[in-house]
PDB file of C-alpha atoms in Angstrom:
ATOM      1  CA  MET A   1      80.922  86.119  89.905  1.00 39.00           C
ATOM      2  CA  VAL A   2      81.106  85.439  86.159  1.00 43.00           C
ATOM      3  CA  GLY A   3      79.820  88.922  85.394  1.00 43.00           C
ATOM      4  CA  THR A   4      82.394  90.501  87.692  1.00 42.00           C
ATOM      5  CA  ASN A   5      85.285  88.658  86.117  1.00 42.00           C
ATOM      6  CA  LEU A   6      84.120  89.501  82.622  1.00 44.00           C
ATOM      7  CA  THR A   7      83.951  93.215  83.403  1.00 42.00           C
ATOM      8  CA  ASN A   8      87.416  93.112  84.977  1.00 60.00           C
ATOM      9  CA  ILE A   9      88.982  91.607  81.848  1.00 70.00           C
ATOM     10  CA  VAL A  10      88.522  94.329  79.226  1.00 76.00           C
ATOM     11  CA  GLU A  11      91.467  93.300  77.075  1.00 82.00           C
ATOM     12  CA  PHE A  12      93.999  90.530  76.582  1.00 87.00           C
ATOM     13  CA  ILE A  13      97.730  90.781  75.964  1.00 88.00           C
ATOM     14  CA  LEU A  14      98.962  88.584  73.111  1.00 87.00           C
ATOM     15  CA  LEU A  15     102.503  87.723  74.142  1.00 83.00           C
ATOM     16  CA  GLY A  16     103.257  86.377  70.661  1.00 79.00           C
ATOM     17  CA  PHE A  17     106.991  86.614  70.049  1.00 77.00           C
ATOM     18  CA  SER A  18     107.744  88.968  72.957  1.00 73.00           C
ATOM     19  CA  ASP A  19     110.398  86.505  74.156  1.00 72.00           C
ATOM     20  CA  LEU A  20     112.325  87.296  70.936  1.00 73.00           C
ATOM     21  CA  PRO A  21     112.477  91.119  71.042  1.00 72.00           C
ATOM     22  CA  ASN A  22     115.583  91.336  68.847  1.00 78.00           C
ATOM     23  CA  PHE A  23     113.905  89.347  66.063  1.00 79.00           C
ATOM     24  CA  GLU A  24     110.523  91.088  65.936  1.00 79.00           C
ATOM     25  CA  GLY A  25     111.556  93.320  63.015  1.00 85.00           C
ATOM     26  CA  PHE A  26     112.814  90.283  61.126  1.00 88.00           C
ATOM     27  CA  LEU A  27     109.622  88.341  61.923  1.00 87.00           C
ATOM     28  CA  PHE A  28     107.509  91.294  60.747  1.00 91.00           C
ATOM     29  CA  GLY A  29     109.289  91.210  57.381  1.00 92.00           C
ATOM     30  CA  ILE A  30     108.882  87.437  57.077  1.00 91.00           C
ATOM     31  CA  PHE A  31     105.179  87.455  57.970  1.00 91.00           C
ATOM     32  CA  LEU A  32     104.517  90.432  55.702  1.00 94.00           C
ATOM     33  CA  MET A  33     106.085  88.587  52.754  1.00 94.00           C
ATOM     34  CA  ILE A  34     104.101  85.467  53.639  1.00 92.00           C
ATOM     35  CA  TYR A  35     100.841  87.451  53.809  1.00 94.00           C
ATOM     36  CA  MET A  36     101.523  89.147  50.466  1.00 94.00           C
ATOM     37  CA  SER A  37     102.357  85.786  48.879  1.00 92.00           C
ATOM     38  CA  ILE A  38      99.107  84.331  50.247  1.00 92.00           C
ATOM     39  CA  LEU A  39      97.061  87.227  48.862  1.00 93.00           C
ATOM     40  CA  ILE A  40      98.797  87.213  45.469  1.00 91.00           C
ATOM     41  CA  GLY A  41      99.026  83.431  45.050  1.00 89.00           C
ATOM     42  CA  ASN A  42      95.466  82.617  46.078  1.00 91.00           C
ATOM     43  CA  GLY A  43      94.210  85.730  44.288  1.00 91.00           C
ATOM     44  CA  LEU A  44      95.773  84.491  41.039  1.00 88.00           C
ATOM     45  CA  ILE A  45      94.085  81.112  41.438  1.00 89.00           C
ATOM     46  CA  ILE A  46      90.713  82.821  41.978  1.00 91.00           C
ATOM     47  CA  LEU A  47      91.293  85.012  38.921  1.00 89.00           C
ATOM     48  CA  VAL A  48      92.446  82.218  36.624  1.00 88.00           C
ATOM     49  CA  THR A  49      89.582  79.889  37.616  1.00 88.00           C
ATOM     50  CA  LYS A  50      87.118  82.681  36.834  1.00 89.00           C
ATOM     51  CA  VAL A  51      88.668  83.912  33.581  1.00 86.00           C
ATOM     52  CA  SER A  52      89.897  80.710  31.920  1.00 83.00           C
ATOM     53  CA  ARG A  53      87.044  78.805  30.260  1.00 83.00           C
ATOM     54  CA  SER A  54      89.034  75.562  30.357  1.00 80.00           C
ATOM     55  CA  LEU A  55      88.917  75.712  34.169  1.00 83.00           C
ATOM     56  CA  HIS A  56      85.142  76.121  34.408  1.00 88.00           C
ATOM     57  CA  THR A  57      84.753  72.671  35.951  1.00 89.00           C
ATOM     58  CA  PRO A  58      83.621  71.567  39.429  1.00 92.00           C
ATOM     59  CA  MET A  59      87.196  70.799  40.537  1.00 88.00           C
ATOM     60  CA  TYR A  60      88.410  74.335  39.793  1.00 89.00           C
ATOM     61  CA  PHE A  61      85.174  75.872  41.052  1.00 93.00           C
ATOM     62  CA  PHE A  62      85.953  74.301  44.435  1.00 93.00           C
ATOM     63  CA  LEU A  63      89.620  75.297  44.160  1.00 90.00           C
ATOM     64  CA  GLY A  64      88.683  78.945  43.533  1.00 91.00           C
ATOM     65  CA  ASN A  65      86.386  78.934  46.557  1.00 94.00           C
ATOM     66  CA  PHE A  66      89.066  77.223  48.640  1.00 92.00           C
ATOM     67  CA  SER A  67      91.592  79.918  47.685  1.00 92.00           C
ATOM     68  CA  PHE A  68      89.120  82.651  48.668  1.00 94.00           C
ATOM     69  CA  LEU A  69      88.532  80.843  51.960  1.00 94.00           C
ATOM     70  CA  GLU A  70      92.290  80.715  52.564  1.00 92.00           C
ATOM     71  CA  ILE A  71      92.563  84.488  52.076  1.00 94.00           C
ATOM     72  CA  CYS A  72      89.726  85.098  54.553  1.00 94.00           C
ATOM     73  CA  TYR A  73      91.114  82.570  57.037  1.00 92.00           C
ATOM     74  CA  THR A  74      94.581  84.121  57.006  1.00 93.00           C
ATOM     75  CA  SER A  75      93.227  87.671  57.200  1.00 94.00           C
ATOM     76  CA  VAL A  76      91.611  86.874  60.557  1.00 93.00           C
ATOM     77  CA  THR A  77      94.997  86.465  62.264  1.00 91.00           C
ATOM     78  CA  LEU A  78      97.934  87.753  60.198  1.00 92.00           C
ATOM     79  CA  PRO A  79      97.061  91.503  60.115  1.00 92.00           C
ATOM     80  CA  THR A  80      96.789  91.489  63.927  1.00 89.00           C
ATOM     81  CA  MET A  81     100.114  89.675  64.230  1.00 89.00           C
ATOM     82  CA  LEU A  82     101.770  92.183  61.881  1.00 91.00           C
ATOM     83  CA  THR A  83     100.319  95.135  63.813  1.00 89.00           C
ATOM     84  CA  ASN A  84     101.550  93.707  67.130  1.00 87.00           C
ATOM     85  CA  LEU A  85     105.051  93.162  65.746  1.00 86.00           C
ATOM     86  CA  TRP A  86     105.224  96.647  64.188  1.00 88.00           C
ATOM     87  CA  THR A  87     103.741  98.723  67.021  1.00 85.00           C
ATOM     88  CA  HIS A  88     104.798  96.464  69.947  1.00 81.00           C
ATOM     89  CA  ASP A  89     101.260  97.031  71.271  1.00 82.00           C
ATOM     90  CA  ARG A  90     100.089  93.502  71.983  1.00 84.00           C
ATOM     91  CA  SER A  91      96.741  94.356  73.515  1.00 87.00           C
ATOM     92  CA  ILE A  92      93.484  93.147  71.977  1.00 89.00           C
ATOM     93  CA  SER A  93      90.094  94.044  73.395  1.00 89.00           C
ATOM     94  CA  PHE A  94      87.823  91.400  74.917  1.00 89.00           C
ATOM     95  CA  LEU A  95      85.283  91.842  72.099  1.00 91.00           C
ATOM     96  CA  ALA A  96      87.910  91.845  69.340  1.00 92.00           C
ATOM     97  CA  CYS A  97      89.399  88.653  70.769  1.00 92.00           C
ATOM     98  CA  ALA A  98      85.970  86.977  70.809  1.00 93.00           C
ATOM     99  CA  ILE A  99      85.270  88.070  67.219  1.00 95.00           C
ATOM    100  CA  GLN A 100      88.681  86.848  66.066  1.00 95.00           C
ATOM    101  CA  LEU A 101      88.173  83.438  67.672  1.00 94.00           C
ATOM    102  CA  CYS A 102      84.641  83.145  66.285  1.00 95.00           C
ATOM    103  CA  PHE A 103      85.721  83.850  62.692  1.00 95.00           C
ATOM    104  CA  LEU A 104      88.761  81.608  63.109  1.00 93.00           C
ATOM    105  CA  LEU A 105      86.552  78.694  64.149  1.00 93.00           C
ATOM    106  CA  ILE A 106      83.903  79.344  61.477  1.00 95.00           C
ATOM    107  CA  LEU A 107      86.429  79.589  58.652  1.00 94.00           C
ATOM    108  CA  GLY A 108      88.475  76.668  59.995  1.00 90.00           C
ATOM    109  CA  GLY A 109      85.365  74.481  60.092  1.00 92.00           C
ATOM    110  CA  ALA A 110      84.441  75.624  56.579  1.00 94.00           C
ATOM    111  CA  GLU A 111      87.925  74.679  55.364  1.00 91.00           C
ATOM    112  CA  CYS A 112      87.607  71.154  56.773  1.00 91.00           C
ATOM    113  CA  LEU A 113      84.215  70.670  55.106  1.00 94.00           C
ATOM    114  CA  LEU A 114      85.366  72.141  51.792  1.00 94.00           C
ATOM    115  CA  LEU A 115      88.407  69.838  51.728  1.00 91.00           C
ATOM    116  CA  ALA A 116      86.011  66.912  52.227  1.00 93.00           C
ATOM    117  CA  VAL A 117      83.839  68.205  49.362  1.00 94.00           C
ATOM    118  CA  MET A 118      86.893  68.442  47.110  1.00 91.00           C
ATOM    119  CA  ALA A 119      87.796  64.831  47.965  1.00 90.00           C
ATOM    120  CA  TYR A 120      84.240  63.747  47.126  1.00 93.00           C
ATOM    121  CA  ASP A 121      84.504  65.580  43.790  1.00 92.00           C
ATOM    122  CA  ARG A 122      87.678  63.626  42.937  1.00 89.00           C
ATOM    123  CA  TYR A 123      85.995  60.390  44.037  1.00 91.00           C
ATOM    124  CA  VAL A 124      83.050  60.923  41.679  1.00 93.00           C
ATOM    125  CA  ALA A 125      85.339  62.049  38.824  1.00 89.00           C
ATOM    126  CA  ILE A 126      87.581  58.970  39.058  1.00 87.00           C
ATOM    127  CA  CYS A 127      85.255  56.257  40.359  1.00 88.00           C
ATOM    128  CA  LYS A 128      82.059  57.298  38.533  1.00 90.00           C
ATOM    129  CA  PRO A 129      83.250  59.242  35.471  1.00 88.00           C
ATOM    130  CA  LEU A 130      80.134  58.549  33.364  1.00 90.00           C
ATOM    131  CA  TYR A 131      77.857  60.001  36.048  1.00 92.00           C
ATOM    132  CA  TYR A 132      80.180  62.881  36.964  1.00 92.00           C
ATOM    133  CA  PRO A 133      78.413  65.635  34.907  1.00 91.00           C
ATOM    134  CA  PHE A 134      75.061  64.662  36.397  1.00 92.00           C
ATOM    135  CA  ILE A 135      76.147  64.206  40.030  1.00 93.00           C
ATOM    136  CA  MET A 136      78.421  67.263  40.190  1.00 93.00           C
ATOM    137  CA  ASN A 137      76.244  69.703  38.258  1.00 93.00           C
ATOM    138  CA  HIS A 138      76.552  73.435  38.905  1.00 92.00           C
ATOM    139  CA  GLN A 139      73.600  73.592  41.299  1.00 94.00           C
ATOM    140  CA  VAL A 140      74.991  70.777  43.450  1.00 95.00           C
ATOM    141  CA  CYS A 141      78.438  72.404  43.487  1.00 95.00           C
ATOM    142  CA  VAL A 142      76.983  75.725  44.649  1.00 96.00           C
ATOM    143  CA  GLN A 143      74.953  73.987  47.357  1.00 96.00           C
ATOM    144  CA  LEU A 144      78.019  72.090  48.596  1.00 95.00           C
ATOM    145  CA  VAL A 145      80.060  75.298  48.805  1.00 96.00           C
ATOM    146  CA  ILE A 146      77.294  77.210  50.598  1.00 96.00           C
ATOM    147  CA  GLY A 147      76.852  74.277  52.979  1.00 95.00           C
ATOM    148  CA  SER A 148      80.588  74.212  53.725  1.00 95.00           C
ATOM    149  CA  TRP A 149      80.605  77.932  54.523  1.00 94.00           C
ATOM    150  CA  THR A 150      77.441  78.061  56.645  1.00 94.00           C
ATOM    151  CA  THR A 151      77.072  74.702  58.427  1.00 93.00           C
ATOM    152  CA  GLY A 152      79.459  75.546  61.235  1.00 92.00           C
ATOM    153  CA  ILE A 153      78.281  79.107  61.919  1.00 94.00           C
ATOM    154  CA  PRO A 154      75.770  78.395  64.746  1.00 95.00           C
ATOM    155  CA  VAL A 155      78.031  75.744  66.314  1.00 94.00           C
ATOM    156  CA  MET A 156      81.128  77.952  66.294  1.00 94.00           C
ATOM    157  CA  ILE A 157      79.224  80.957  67.653  1.00 95.00           C
ATOM    158  CA  GLY A 158      78.036  78.725  70.502  1.00 93.00           C
ATOM    159  CA  GLN A 159      81.583  77.462  71.077  1.00 93.00           C
ATOM    160  CA  THR A 160      82.897  81.040  71.239  1.00 94.00           C
ATOM    161  CA  TYR A 161      80.142  82.046  73.668  1.00 93.00           C
ATOM    162  CA  GLN A 162      81.029  79.101  75.922  1.00 91.00           C
ATOM    163  CA  VAL A 163      84.704  80.058  76.042  1.00 90.00           C
ATOM    164  CA  PHE A 164      84.119  83.749  76.738  1.00 90.00           C
ATOM    165  CA  SER A 165      81.476  83.037  79.356  1.00 88.00           C
ATOM    166  CA  LEU A 166      84.168  81.521  81.557  1.00 85.00           C
ATOM    167  CA  PRO A 167      85.373  83.480  84.607  1.00 84.00           C
ATOM    168  CA  PHE A 168      88.908  84.602  83.795  1.00 82.00           C
ATOM    169  CA  CYS A 169      91.613  85.137  86.402  1.00 75.00           C
ATOM    170  CA  ASP A 170      93.463  88.386  87.007  1.00 65.00           C
ATOM    171  CA  SER A 171      96.090  87.564  84.382  1.00 71.00           C
ATOM    172  CA  SER A 172      95.115  88.623  80.884  1.00 80.00           C
ATOM    173  CA  LYS A 173      98.314  87.491  79.164  1.00 84.00           C
ATOM    174  CA  LEU A 174      97.696  85.027  76.330  1.00 85.00           C
ATOM    175  CA  ASN A 175     100.844  83.087  75.488  1.00 84.00           C
ATOM    176  CA  HIS A 176      99.881  82.884  71.833  1.00 86.00           C
ATOM    177  CA  VAL A 177     100.029  84.810  68.547  1.00 87.00           C
ATOM    178  CA  PHE A 178      96.237  85.180  68.258  1.00 90.00           C
ATOM    179  CA  CYS A 179      93.095  84.405  70.270  1.00 90.00           C
ATOM    180  CA  ASP A 180      92.615  80.646  70.304  1.00 88.00           C
ATOM    181  CA  ILE A 181      90.841  78.179  72.582  1.00 88.00           C
ATOM    182  CA  PRO A 182      93.836  76.417  74.265  1.00 84.00           C
ATOM    183  CA  PRO A 183      95.525  79.597  75.602  1.00 86.00           C
ATOM    184  CA  LEU A 184      92.177  81.094  76.638  1.00 88.00           C
ATOM    185  CA  LEU A 185      91.280  78.004  78.669  1.00 87.00           C
ATOM    186  CA  LYS A 186      94.562  78.354  80.560  1.00 85.00           C
ATOM    187  CA  LEU A 187      93.408  81.749  81.881  1.00 85.00           C
ATOM    188  CA  ALA A 188      90.082  80.437  83.190  1.00 84.00           C
ATOM    189  CA  CYS A 189      89.576  80.353  86.948  1.00 83.00           C
ATOM    190  CA  SER A 190      86.879  77.667  86.938  1.00 80.00           C
ATOM    191  CA  ASP A 191      86.786  74.023  85.880  1.00 80.00           C
ATOM    192  CA  THR A 192      87.021  73.850  82.086  1.00 82.00           C
ATOM    193  CA  SER A 193      86.397  70.110  81.661  1.00 85.00           C
ATOM    194  CA  VAL A 194      82.938  70.702  80.164  1.00 88.00           C
ATOM    195  CA  ILE A 195      84.337  73.218  77.693  1.00 88.00           C
ATOM    196  CA  GLU A 196      87.180  70.862  76.792  1.00 87.00           C
ATOM    197  CA  LEU A 197      84.650  68.099  76.170  1.00 89.00           C
ATOM    198  CA  SER A 198      82.635  70.384  73.897  1.00 90.00           C
ATOM    199  CA  VAL A 199      85.847  71.275  72.037  1.00 86.00           C
ATOM    200  CA  TYR A 200      86.502  67.555  71.444  1.00 86.00           C
ATOM    201  CA  VAL A 201      82.915  67.081  70.212  1.00 90.00           C
ATOM    202  CA  VAL A 202      83.147  70.030  67.812  1.00 89.00           C
ATOM    203  CA  ALA A 203      86.576  68.855  66.648  1.00 85.00           C
ATOM    204  CA  ALA A 204      85.108  65.406  65.972  1.00 85.00           C
ATOM    205  CA  LEU A 205      82.248  66.910  63.965  1.00 88.00           C
ATOM    206  CA  PHE A 206      84.233  69.393  61.905  1.00 89.00           C
ATOM    207  CA  VAL A 207      87.727  67.880  61.823  1.00 86.00           C
ATOM    208  CA  MET A 208      87.668  64.129  62.349  1.00 87.00           C
ATOM    209  CA  ILE A 209      84.466  63.300  60.428  1.00 90.00           C
ATOM    210  CA  PRO A 210      85.544  65.280  57.306  1.00 91.00           C
ATOM    211  CA  PHE A 211      88.993  63.709  57.607  1.00 89.00           C
ATOM    212  CA  ILE A 212      87.490  60.200  57.791  1.00 91.00           C
ATOM    213  CA  LEU A 213      85.320  60.982  54.740  1.00 91.00           C
ATOM    214  CA  ILE A 214      88.422  62.181  52.890  1.00 91.00           C
ATOM    215  CA  ILE A 215      90.311  58.991  53.785  1.00 90.00           C
ATOM    216  CA  ARG A 216      87.301  56.897  52.698  1.00 91.00           C
ATOM    217  CA  SER A 217      87.128  58.737  49.365  1.00 90.00           C
ATOM    218  CA  TYR A 218      90.828  58.241  48.703  1.00 87.00           C
ATOM    219  CA  VAL A 219      90.741  54.549  49.613  1.00 88.00           C
ATOM    220  CA  LYS A 220      88.119  54.086  46.896  1.00 89.00           C
ATOM    221  CA  ILE A 221      90.049  56.349  44.516  1.00 87.00           C
ATOM    222  CA  ILE A 222      93.297  54.435  44.989  1.00 84.00           C
ATOM    223  CA  THR A 223      91.467  51.124  44.565  1.00 86.00           C
ATOM    224  CA  THR A 224      89.969  52.357  41.296  1.00 84.00           C
ATOM    225  CA  ILE A 225      93.272  53.796  40.048  1.00 82.00           C
ATOM    226  CA  TRP A 226      95.055  50.505  40.820  1.00 81.00           C
ATOM    227  CA  LYS A 227      92.658  48.698  38.482  1.00 77.00           C
ATOM    228  CA  LEU A 228      93.414  50.971  35.517  1.00 72.00           C
ATOM    229  CA  PRO A 229      95.180  49.086  32.722  1.00 73.00           C
ATOM    230  CA  SER A 230      97.817  51.648  31.710  1.00 68.00           C
ATOM    231  CA  ASN A 231     100.489  53.251  33.859  1.00 68.00           C
ATOM    232  CA  MET A 232      99.851  56.575  32.117  1.00 64.00           C
ATOM    233  CA  GLY A 233      96.203  56.424  33.142  1.00 60.00           C
ATOM    234  CA  LYS A 234      97.195  55.666  36.712  1.00 65.00           C
ATOM    235  CA  TYR A 235      99.642  58.575  36.791  1.00 67.00           C
ATOM    236  CA  LYS A 236      97.132  61.030  35.306  1.00 65.00           C
ATOM    237  CA  ALA A 237      94.394  59.995  37.711  1.00 63.00           C
ATOM    238  CA  PHE A 238      96.632  60.177  40.766  1.00 68.00           C
ATOM    239  CA  SER A 239      98.165  63.525  39.740  1.00 66.00           C
ATOM    240  CA  THR A 240      94.737  65.174  39.990  1.00 64.00           C
ATOM    241  CA  CYS A 241      94.531  64.092  43.642  1.00 73.00           C
ATOM    242  CA  SER A 242      98.102  64.440  44.918  1.00 72.00           C
ATOM    243  CA  SER A 243      97.921  68.221  45.445  1.00 71.00           C
ATOM    244  CA  HIS A 244      94.760  67.884  47.502  1.00 74.00           C
ATOM    245  CA  ILE A 245      96.308  65.101  49.612  1.00 80.00           C
ATOM    246  CA  ILE A 246      99.316  67.287  50.481  1.00 78.00           C
ATOM    247  CA  VAL A 247      97.087  70.185  51.593  1.00 79.00           C
ATOM    248  CA  VAL A 248      94.935  67.801  53.675  1.00 83.00           C
ATOM    249  CA  ILE A 249      98.005  66.412  55.487  1.00 80.00           C
ATOM    250  CA  PHE A 250      99.329  69.901  56.279  1.00 76.00           C
ATOM    251  CA  PHE A 251      96.031  71.320  57.541  1.00 78.00           C
ATOM    252  CA  PHE A 252      94.429  68.371  59.330  1.00 79.00           C
ATOM    253  CA  GLY A 253      97.691  67.179  60.889  1.00 75.00           C
ATOM    254  CA  SER A 254      98.473  70.419  62.726  1.00 70.00           C
ATOM    255  CA  ALA A 255      94.827  71.268  63.557  1.00 70.00           C
ATOM    256  CA  THR A 256      94.118  67.804  64.982  1.00 70.00           C
ATOM    257  CA  ILE A 257      97.181  67.829  67.236  1.00 70.00           C
ATOM    258  CA  THR A 258      96.330  71.338  68.531  1.00 65.00           C
ATOM    259  CA  TYR A 259      92.679  70.712  69.402  1.00 63.00           C
ATOM    260  CA  SER A 260      92.862  67.073  70.488  1.00 62.00           C
ATOM    261  CA  ARG A 261      95.323  67.611  73.347  1.00 59.00           C
ATOM    262  CA  PRO A 262      94.078  68.340  76.887  1.00 53.00           C
ATOM    263  CA  LYS A 263      94.803  71.775  78.325  1.00 54.00           C
ATOM    264  CA  SER A 264      97.232  70.313  80.861  1.00 52.00           C
ATOM    265  CA  ASP A 265      99.366  68.718  78.129  1.00 54.00           C
ATOM    266  CA  SER A 266      99.570  71.737  75.852  1.00 54.00           C
ATOM    267  CA  SER A 267     102.691  73.843  75.619  1.00 57.00           C
ATOM    268  CA  GLY A 268     102.547  77.525  74.687  1.00 61.00           C
ATOM    269  CA  GLU A 269     105.495  77.359  72.290  1.00 71.00           C
ATOM    270  CA  THR A 270     104.242  74.142  70.671  1.00 71.00           C
ATOM    271  CA  ASP A 271     100.756  75.633  70.244  1.00 71.00           C
ATOM    272  CA  LYS A 272     102.245  78.681  68.526  1.00 78.00           C
ATOM    273  CA  ILE A 273     104.189  76.584  66.041  1.00 77.00           C
ATOM    274  CA  LEU A 274     101.247  74.285  65.275  1.00 76.00           C
ATOM    275  CA  SER A 275      98.857  77.215  64.892  1.00 79.00           C
ATOM    276  CA  LEU A 276     101.193  78.828  62.368  1.00 81.00           C
ATOM    277  CA  PHE A 277     101.037  75.637  60.304  1.00 77.00           C
ATOM    278  CA  TYR A 278      97.264  75.564  59.853  1.00 77.00           C
ATOM    279  CA  THR A 279      96.742  79.341  59.686  1.00 83.00           C
ATOM    280  CA  ILE A 280      99.754  80.430  57.597  1.00 86.00           C
ATOM    281  CA  VAL A 281     101.779  77.558  56.123  1.00 81.00           C
ATOM    282  CA  THR A 282      98.865  75.788  54.405  1.00 80.00           C
ATOM    283  CA  PRO A 283      97.425  78.982  52.829  1.00 86.00           C
ATOM    284  CA  MET A 284     100.925  79.970  51.676  1.00 86.00           C
ATOM    285  CA  PHE A 285     101.692  76.633  50.028  1.00 82.00           C
ATOM    286  CA  ASN A 286      98.193  76.090  48.635  1.00 81.00           C
ATOM    287  CA  PRO A 287      98.782  78.104  45.408  1.00 81.00           C
ATOM    288  CA  ILE A 288     102.274  76.641  44.979  1.00 79.00           C
ATOM    289  CA  ILE A 289     101.075  73.059  45.421  1.00 76.00           C
ATOM    290  CA  TYR A 290      98.082  73.431  43.116  1.00 72.00           C
ATOM    291  CA  SER A 291      99.845  75.454  40.401  1.00 69.00           C
ATOM    292  CA  LEU A 292     103.197  73.660  40.214  1.00 62.00           C
ATOM    293  CA  ARG A 293     101.550  70.217  40.169  1.00 61.00           C
ATOM    294  CA  ASN A 294      98.718  71.126  37.795  1.00 69.00           C
ATOM    295  CA  LYS A 295      99.399  71.564  34.076  1.00 73.00           C
ATOM    296  CA  ASP A 296      95.958  73.093  33.386  1.00 73.00           C
ATOM    297  CA  VAL A 297      96.503  75.842  35.973  1.00 76.00           C
ATOM    298  CA  ILE A 298     100.023  76.562  34.684  1.00 77.00           C
ATOM    299  CA  ASP A 299      98.817  76.790  31.063  1.00 77.00           C
ATOM    300  CA  SER A 300      95.934  79.074  32.045  1.00 77.00           C
ATOM    301  CA  LEU A 301      98.258  81.296  34.082  1.00 74.00           C
ATOM    302  CA  LYS A 302     100.682  81.577  31.157  1.00 75.00           C
ATOM    303  CA  HIS A 303      97.836  82.445  28.793  1.00 75.00           C
ATOM    304  CA  LEU A 304      96.430  85.003  31.241  1.00 71.00           C
ATOM    305  CA  LEU A 305      99.830  86.670  31.722  1.00 68.00           C
ATOM    306  CA  GLN A 306     100.435  86.784  27.960  1.00 68.00           C
ATOM    307  CA  VAL A 307      97.041  88.398  27.364  1.00 56.00           C
ATOM    308  CA  LYS A 308      97.617  90.974  30.126  1.00 51.00           C
ATOM    309  CA  TRP A 309     101.139  91.680  28.875  1.00 46.00           C
TER     310      TRP A 309
END
C-alpha cells in the first residue's frame, strides 16, 4: 500500500501565498531584496573575516562559518519561493521536495550546533581568558566546525526517509512555502504518532540540548561579568556576547515553537510565519546584528572598502 501511494504522489503543490494573488508580485520583490541582502551581507562578513588579519581569531572564524551556513540555509528555500512567485508554477517533484527537506534539516541542525559552539567560545574567552589560546586553538576550532556541519547528517537523512516513507493521501497540496515536516505530516493517510515522536526526539537532540548548553554558558558568562570590578570591563565583555544572544533568540524561538507543537495544533498560516523567521529573518539580520554591534567588524569593513576603492 505504501508503494502504491508513493508512486501516485509524483509531485506536491506548494500553496505558499496563493491566497494573496494580488500581492505575489510585491512579495517577489520583497523576498528578492531579502535574498540579495542575505547574500551580500553574509558574503561581506565571510570576506572581511578572511581578509582582515585582526579578525583571525576563533570568534570570527566561527562567525565566518556561521555566515556561510546562513547563505546555504537560505538558498535551500528562497530560490524555490522566488520561482513559485514569479512563474506561478507551485509544483515541486517528490524527489526535489525530499531533497529540500533533507538539506533544510541538516543545515538547521548544523546551525543549532554552531550557535552552541559560538556560545562555548565566548564562555572560554570570558571565564577562562588565560587558557583561551590553548583551549580554542585552530585545530580545535576546525574540529568543532566540522562536527557542527556533519553530526546531524545521518540523523536528518533518516528523519527525511521516515517522513517520505509515509503513505500520502490523494491531496498533494502543501499549505506551506517550502517542504517542511508539519505540512507533510498533515497529508499522511496513516497514523503519524511515531513520526511525531521521532521529530520531538530529534528536536530535543539538535535544538533543545544546544539551547540548554547556550543558556548554561551564558549563565556562567553573566556570573563572571558581574564580578568584574569596572563598569567598562562589564560593558566590553557583555558587548561581545549580545549579538550572539539576539541571533539565538530569533532562531531558537521560532524553530522550537514550530517543531514542538503537535500536528493537530499547528496552523498553516502560523507555520508559514514562523518558518520565515528561522529561514529568512535570522539570516537577514545576522550581518546587521554582528556588524552594527561590533566595532572590530565595522573598522575592518571600512578598511576593506577603502582599500578596494
